[in-house]
Coordinates of C-alpha atoms and ligand atoms in Angstrom, one line a residue:
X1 CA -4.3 20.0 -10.1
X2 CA -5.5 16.8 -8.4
X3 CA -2.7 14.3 -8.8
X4 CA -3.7 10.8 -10.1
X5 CA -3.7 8.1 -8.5
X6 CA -4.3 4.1 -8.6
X7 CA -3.9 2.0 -5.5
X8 CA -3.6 -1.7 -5.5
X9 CA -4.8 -3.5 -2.0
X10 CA -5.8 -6.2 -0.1
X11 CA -8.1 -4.3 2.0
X12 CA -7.7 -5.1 5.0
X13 CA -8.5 -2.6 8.2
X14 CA -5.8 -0.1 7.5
X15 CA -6.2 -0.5 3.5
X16 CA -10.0 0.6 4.3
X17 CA -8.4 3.4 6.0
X18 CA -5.8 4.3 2.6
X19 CA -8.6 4.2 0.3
X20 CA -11.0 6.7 2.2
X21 CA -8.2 9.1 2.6
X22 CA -7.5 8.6 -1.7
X23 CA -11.6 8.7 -2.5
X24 CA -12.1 11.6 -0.3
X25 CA -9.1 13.7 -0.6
X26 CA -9.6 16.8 -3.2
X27 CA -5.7 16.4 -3.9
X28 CA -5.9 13.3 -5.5
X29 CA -7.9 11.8 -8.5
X30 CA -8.5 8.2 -7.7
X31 CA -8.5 6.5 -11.2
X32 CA -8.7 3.0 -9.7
X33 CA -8.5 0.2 -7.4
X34 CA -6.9 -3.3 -8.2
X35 CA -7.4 -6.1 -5.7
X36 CA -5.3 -8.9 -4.4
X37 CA -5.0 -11.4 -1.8
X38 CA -3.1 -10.9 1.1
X39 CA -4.9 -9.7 4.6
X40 CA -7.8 -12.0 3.0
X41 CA -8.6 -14.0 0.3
X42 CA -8.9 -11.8 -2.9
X43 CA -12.8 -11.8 -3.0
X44 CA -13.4 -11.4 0.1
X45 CA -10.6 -8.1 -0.2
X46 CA -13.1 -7.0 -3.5
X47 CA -16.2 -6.6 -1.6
X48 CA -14.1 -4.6 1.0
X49 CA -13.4 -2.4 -1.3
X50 CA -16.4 -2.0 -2.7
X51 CA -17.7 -1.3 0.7
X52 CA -15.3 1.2 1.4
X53 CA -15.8 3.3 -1.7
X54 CA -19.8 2.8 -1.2
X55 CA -19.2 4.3 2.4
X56 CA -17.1 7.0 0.8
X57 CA -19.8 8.1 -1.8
X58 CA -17.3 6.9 -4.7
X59 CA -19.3 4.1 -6.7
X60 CA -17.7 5.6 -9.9
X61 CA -14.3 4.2 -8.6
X62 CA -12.9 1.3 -10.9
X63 CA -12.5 -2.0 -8.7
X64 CA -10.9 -5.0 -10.5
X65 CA -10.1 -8.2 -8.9
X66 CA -6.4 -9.3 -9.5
X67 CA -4.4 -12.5 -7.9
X68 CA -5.4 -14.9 -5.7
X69 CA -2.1 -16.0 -4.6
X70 CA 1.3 -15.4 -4.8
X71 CA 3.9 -16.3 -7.5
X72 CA 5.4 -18.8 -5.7
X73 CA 4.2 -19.1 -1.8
X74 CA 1.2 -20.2 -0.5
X75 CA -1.1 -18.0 0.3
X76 CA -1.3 -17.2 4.4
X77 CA -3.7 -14.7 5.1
X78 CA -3.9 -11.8 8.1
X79 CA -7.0 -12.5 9.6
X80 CA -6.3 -13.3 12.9
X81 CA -5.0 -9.1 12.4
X82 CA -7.7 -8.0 10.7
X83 CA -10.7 -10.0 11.3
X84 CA -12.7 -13.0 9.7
X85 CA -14.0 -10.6 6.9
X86 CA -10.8 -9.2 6.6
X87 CA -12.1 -5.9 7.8
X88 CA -12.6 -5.8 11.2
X89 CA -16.1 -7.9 11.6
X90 CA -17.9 -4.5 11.5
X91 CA -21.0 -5.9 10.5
X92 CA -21.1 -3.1 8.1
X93 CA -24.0 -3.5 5.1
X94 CA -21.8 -5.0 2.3
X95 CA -21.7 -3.4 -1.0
X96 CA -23.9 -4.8 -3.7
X97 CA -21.6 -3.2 -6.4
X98 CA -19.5 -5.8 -8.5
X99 CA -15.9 -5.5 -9.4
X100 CA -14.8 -4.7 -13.7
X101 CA -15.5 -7.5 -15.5
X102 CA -11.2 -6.9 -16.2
X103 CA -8.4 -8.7 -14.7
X104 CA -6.6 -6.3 -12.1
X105 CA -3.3 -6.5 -14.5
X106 CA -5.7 -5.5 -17.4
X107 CA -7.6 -2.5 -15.6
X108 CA -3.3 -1.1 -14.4
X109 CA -2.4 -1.5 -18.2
X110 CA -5.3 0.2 -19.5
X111 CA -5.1 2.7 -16.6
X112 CA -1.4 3.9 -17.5
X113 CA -1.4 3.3 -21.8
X114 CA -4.0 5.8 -21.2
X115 CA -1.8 8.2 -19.0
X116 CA 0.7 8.0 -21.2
X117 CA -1.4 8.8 -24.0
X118 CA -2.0 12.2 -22.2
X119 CA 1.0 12.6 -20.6
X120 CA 2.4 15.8 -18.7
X121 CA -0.1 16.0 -15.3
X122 CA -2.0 13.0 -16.2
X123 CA 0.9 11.0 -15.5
X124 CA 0.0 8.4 -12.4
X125 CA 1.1 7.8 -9.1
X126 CA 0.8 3.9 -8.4
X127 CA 0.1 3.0 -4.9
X128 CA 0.7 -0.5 -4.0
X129 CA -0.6 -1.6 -0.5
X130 CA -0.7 -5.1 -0.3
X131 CA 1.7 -8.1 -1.9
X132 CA 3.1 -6.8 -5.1
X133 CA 2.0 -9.8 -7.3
X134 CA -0.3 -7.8 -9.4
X135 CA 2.7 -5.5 -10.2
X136 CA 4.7 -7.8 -10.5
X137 CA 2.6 -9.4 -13.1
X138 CA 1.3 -5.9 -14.7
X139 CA 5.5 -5.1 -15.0
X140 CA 6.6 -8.2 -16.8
X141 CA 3.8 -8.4 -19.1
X142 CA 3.3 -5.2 -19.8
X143 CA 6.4 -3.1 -19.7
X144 CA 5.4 -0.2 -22.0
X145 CA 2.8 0.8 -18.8
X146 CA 6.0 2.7 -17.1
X147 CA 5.2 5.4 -19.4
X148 CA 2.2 6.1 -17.9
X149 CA 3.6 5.7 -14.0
X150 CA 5.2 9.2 -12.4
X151 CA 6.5 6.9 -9.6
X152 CA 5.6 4.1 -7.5
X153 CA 4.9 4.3 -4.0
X154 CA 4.9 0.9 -1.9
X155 CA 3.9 -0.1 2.1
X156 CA 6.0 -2.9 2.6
X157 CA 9.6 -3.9 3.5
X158 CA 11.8 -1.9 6.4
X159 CA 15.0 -1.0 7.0
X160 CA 15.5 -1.9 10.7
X161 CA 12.6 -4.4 11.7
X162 CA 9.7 -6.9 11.3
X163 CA 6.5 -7.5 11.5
X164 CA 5.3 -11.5 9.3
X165 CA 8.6 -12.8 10.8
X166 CA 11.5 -11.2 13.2
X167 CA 12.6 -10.3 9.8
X168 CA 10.5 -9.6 7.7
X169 CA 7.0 -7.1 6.0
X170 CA 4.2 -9.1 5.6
X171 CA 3.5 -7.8 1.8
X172 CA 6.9 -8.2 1.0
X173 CA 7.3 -11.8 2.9
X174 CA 3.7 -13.1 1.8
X175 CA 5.0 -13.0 -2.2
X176 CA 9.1 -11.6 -1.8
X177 CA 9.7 -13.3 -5.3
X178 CA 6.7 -10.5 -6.9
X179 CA 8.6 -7.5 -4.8
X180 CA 11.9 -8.8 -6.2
X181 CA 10.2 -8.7 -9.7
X182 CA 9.0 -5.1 -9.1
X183 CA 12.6 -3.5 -7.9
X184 CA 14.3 -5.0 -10.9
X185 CA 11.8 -4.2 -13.4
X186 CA 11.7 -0.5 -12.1
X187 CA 15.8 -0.7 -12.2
X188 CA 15.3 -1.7 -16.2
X189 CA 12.3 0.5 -16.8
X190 CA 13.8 3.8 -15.1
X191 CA 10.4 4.0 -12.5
X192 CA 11.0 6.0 -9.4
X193 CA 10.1 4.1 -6.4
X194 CA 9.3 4.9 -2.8
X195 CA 9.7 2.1 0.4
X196 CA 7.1 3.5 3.1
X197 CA 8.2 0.6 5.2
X198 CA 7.9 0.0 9.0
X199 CA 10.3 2.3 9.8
X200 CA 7.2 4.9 9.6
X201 CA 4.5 2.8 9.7
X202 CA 3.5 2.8 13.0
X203 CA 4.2 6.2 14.0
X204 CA 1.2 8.0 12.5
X205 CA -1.6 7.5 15.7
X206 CA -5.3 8.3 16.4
X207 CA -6.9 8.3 19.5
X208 CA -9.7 5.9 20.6
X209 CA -11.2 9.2 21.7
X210 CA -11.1 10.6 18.4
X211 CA -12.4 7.5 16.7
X212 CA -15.4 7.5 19.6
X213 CA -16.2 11.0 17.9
X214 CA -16.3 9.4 14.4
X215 CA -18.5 7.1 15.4
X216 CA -20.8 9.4 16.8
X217 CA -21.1 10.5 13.6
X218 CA -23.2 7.6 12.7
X219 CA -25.3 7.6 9.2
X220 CA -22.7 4.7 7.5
X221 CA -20.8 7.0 6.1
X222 CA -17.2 7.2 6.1
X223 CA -16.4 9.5 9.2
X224 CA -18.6 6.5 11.1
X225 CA -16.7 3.7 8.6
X226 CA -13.2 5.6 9.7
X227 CA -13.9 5.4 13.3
X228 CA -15.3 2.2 13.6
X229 CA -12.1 1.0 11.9
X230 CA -9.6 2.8 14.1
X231 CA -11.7 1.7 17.2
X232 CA -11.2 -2.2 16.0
X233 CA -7.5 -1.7 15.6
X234 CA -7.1 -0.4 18.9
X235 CA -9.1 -3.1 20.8
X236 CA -7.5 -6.0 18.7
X237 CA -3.7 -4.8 20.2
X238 CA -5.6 -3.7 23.5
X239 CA -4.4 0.2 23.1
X240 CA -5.8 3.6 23.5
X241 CA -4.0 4.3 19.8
X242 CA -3.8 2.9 16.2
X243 CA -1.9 3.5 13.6
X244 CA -3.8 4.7 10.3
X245 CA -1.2 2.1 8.6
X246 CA -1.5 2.1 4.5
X247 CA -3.2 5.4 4.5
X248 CA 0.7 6.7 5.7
X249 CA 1.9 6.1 2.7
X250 CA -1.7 8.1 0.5
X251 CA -0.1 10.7 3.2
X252 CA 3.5 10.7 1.7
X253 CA 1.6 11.4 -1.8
X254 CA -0.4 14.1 -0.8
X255 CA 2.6 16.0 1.3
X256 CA 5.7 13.9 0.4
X257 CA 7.8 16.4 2.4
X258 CA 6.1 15.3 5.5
X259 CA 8.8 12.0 5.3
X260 CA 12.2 11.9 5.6
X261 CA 13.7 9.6 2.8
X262 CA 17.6 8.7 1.9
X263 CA 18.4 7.0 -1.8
X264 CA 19.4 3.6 -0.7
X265 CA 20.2 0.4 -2.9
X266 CA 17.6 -2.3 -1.3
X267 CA 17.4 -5.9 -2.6
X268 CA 14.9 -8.6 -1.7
X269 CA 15.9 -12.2 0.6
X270 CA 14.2 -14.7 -1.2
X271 CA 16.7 -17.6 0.1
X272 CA 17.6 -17.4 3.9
X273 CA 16.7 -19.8 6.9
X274 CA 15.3 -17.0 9.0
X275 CA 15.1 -14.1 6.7
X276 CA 13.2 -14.7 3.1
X277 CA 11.1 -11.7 2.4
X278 CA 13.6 -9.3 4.1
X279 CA 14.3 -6.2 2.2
X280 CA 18.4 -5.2 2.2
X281 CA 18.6 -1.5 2.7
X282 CA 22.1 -0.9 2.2
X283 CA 23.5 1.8 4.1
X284 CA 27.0 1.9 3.9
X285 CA 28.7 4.8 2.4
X286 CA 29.8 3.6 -1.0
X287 CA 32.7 6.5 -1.3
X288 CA 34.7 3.5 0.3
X289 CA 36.5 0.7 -1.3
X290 CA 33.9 -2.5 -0.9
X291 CA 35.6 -4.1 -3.5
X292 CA 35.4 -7.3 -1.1
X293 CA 31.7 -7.4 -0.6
X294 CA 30.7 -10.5 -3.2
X295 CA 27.5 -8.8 -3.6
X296 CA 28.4 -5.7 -4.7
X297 CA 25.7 -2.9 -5.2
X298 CA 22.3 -4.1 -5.6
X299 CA 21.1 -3.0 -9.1
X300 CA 17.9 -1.2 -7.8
X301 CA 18.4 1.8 -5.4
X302 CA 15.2 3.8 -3.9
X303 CA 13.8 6.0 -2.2
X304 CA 13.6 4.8 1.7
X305 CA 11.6 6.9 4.2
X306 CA 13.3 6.6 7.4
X307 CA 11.4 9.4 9.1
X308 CA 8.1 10.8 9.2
X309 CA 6.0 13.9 10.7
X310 CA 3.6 11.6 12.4
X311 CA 1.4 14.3 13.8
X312 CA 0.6 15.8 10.3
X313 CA 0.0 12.9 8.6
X314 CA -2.3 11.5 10.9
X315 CA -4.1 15.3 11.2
X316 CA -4.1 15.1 7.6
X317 CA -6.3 11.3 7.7
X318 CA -8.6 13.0 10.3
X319 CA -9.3 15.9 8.7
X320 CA -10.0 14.1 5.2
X321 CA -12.5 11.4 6.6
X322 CA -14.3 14.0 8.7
X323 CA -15.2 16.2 6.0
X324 CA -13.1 19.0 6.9
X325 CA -10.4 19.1 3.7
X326 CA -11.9 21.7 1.3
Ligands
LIG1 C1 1.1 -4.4 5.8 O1 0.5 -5.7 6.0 C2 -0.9 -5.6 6.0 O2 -1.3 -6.4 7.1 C3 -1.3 -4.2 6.2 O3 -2.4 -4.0 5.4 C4 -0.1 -3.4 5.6 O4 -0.2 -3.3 4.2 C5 1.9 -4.0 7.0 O5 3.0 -4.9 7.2
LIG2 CA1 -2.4 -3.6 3.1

């Protein structure tokens, strides 16, 4: 059975990528797609969307519109990553399509009462992409949702590195107060939760060659929309690679054994000079006596993937957005 799934994004070139491998994937049963700023400004990240799932022959998809901004922070885009529209500047017919008439928060609560009306398989899979402000949001208001989640699994945060800052994720630093508000209200609310952070992130690679190929494919659809996509990435940073990015962590639903993951207790910096938006993967072996750390063990612990099959994921991405999953 196709599991279910609902991914939140602020789409964004390697968001685009994520949400062809959920629409087109026969694995997975794309319930719906909440928006939110963070590569762009959240309306500009709607019509992406729309775009994408247009390209991807999935009009029936859901799309709400959800934050503008982040709890606290200002908002500071990724466009000088992912281009002026916030996908890549493909000059790619938008989608005339508009989003629900719902609030993002709305179209997750309605999503997962329903899931856990139902229950057993129907239960969903929640993959945030972007700043977790809609989550955030969706967790605190509406709590009795977790009934309806079978686990969350987020991009953002790290173990070892940075990307926003020296220190920090950009979804996690653009609103680190709303990922704070997600560990602890998964801690309370019992919600499994998976980090696919940069410690993986980057490894999962396509070949301009392979993108040229895509592109060949012409006809707007999405092998074309997939290529064009990878090709932009790999100009922008001047390579002969990309990574597929977002879609990684579609790939650790769809074959979660293909990353290597250790329970860790992770916290979020929301204070430091340097640091704020850090995630604190604890490592230390907690057999020992660490009665002298002031901090003692943060109250959320997760699932951290901290290794990944790179080739198969990134097999998996091409073979779904070239037609050739059955
Ligand atoms: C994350 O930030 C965004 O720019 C990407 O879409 C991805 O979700 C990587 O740090
Ligand atoms: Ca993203």
């Amino acid at each position: 059975m196709a599991v279910p799934v609902v991914l939140d994004v602020d789409t964004g070139v390697d968001d685009a990528c994520a949400l062809l491998l959920a629409a087109l994937h026969p694995g997975l049963e794309l319930r719906a797609v909440t928006c939110v700023g963070g590569n762009a400004p959240v309306d500009a990240v709607v019509t992406n969307t729309l775009t994408v799932l247009d390209a991807a022959g999935r009009d029936d998809v859901v799309v709400a519109r959800g934050a503008e901004r982040p709890l606290l922070e200002d908002p500071v885009d990724a466009r000088h990553v992912h281009g002026q529209d916030g996908m890549g500047d493909l000059d790619w017919p938008s989608s005339q399509r508009r989003p629900d008439p719902r609030h993002a928060v709305e179209v997750l609560r309605d999503v997962l009462l329903d899931a856990a009306a139902r229950g057993g398989d129907d239960l969903v899979t929640l993959v945030p992409l972007a700043p977790l402000t809609n989550i955030a949001l969706l967790l605190r208001t509406y709590p009795d949702v977790a009934r309806g989640l079978r686990e969350i699994v987020f991009m953002g945060g790290s173990a070892y590195v940075g990307n926003a800052t020296a220190s920090a994720e950009f979804n996690v630093f653009h609103d680190p107060e709303a990922a704070a508000v997600v560990l602890d209200a998964c801690a309370d609310l019992g919600i499994a939760v998976t980090m696919y952070g940069l410690d993986v992130f980057y490894a999962p690679l396509v070949t301009r060659a392979r993108a040229a190929e895509l592109v060949a494919s012409g006809g707007h659809g999405a092998p074309e929309l997939a290529g064009r996509l990878i090709t932009f990435a790999c100009d922008r940073f001047g390579a002969d690679t990309a990574t597929i990015g977002d879609a990684g962590a579609v790939c650790a639903v769809l074959a979660p054994e293909g990353v290597q993951r250790e329970q860790l207790p992770v916290r979020v910096e929301l204070a430091g000079t340097w640091s704020r938006g850090r995630t604190i993967v604890d490592r230390r072996d907690w057999t020992g006596d660490l009665s002298h750390d002031p901090h003692g063990r943060a109250r959320s612990t997760i699932d951290v993937c901290l290794g990944i099959d790179a080739e198969r994921y990134a097999r998996l991405w091409l073979d779904t957005v070239s037609g050739r999953t059955s």
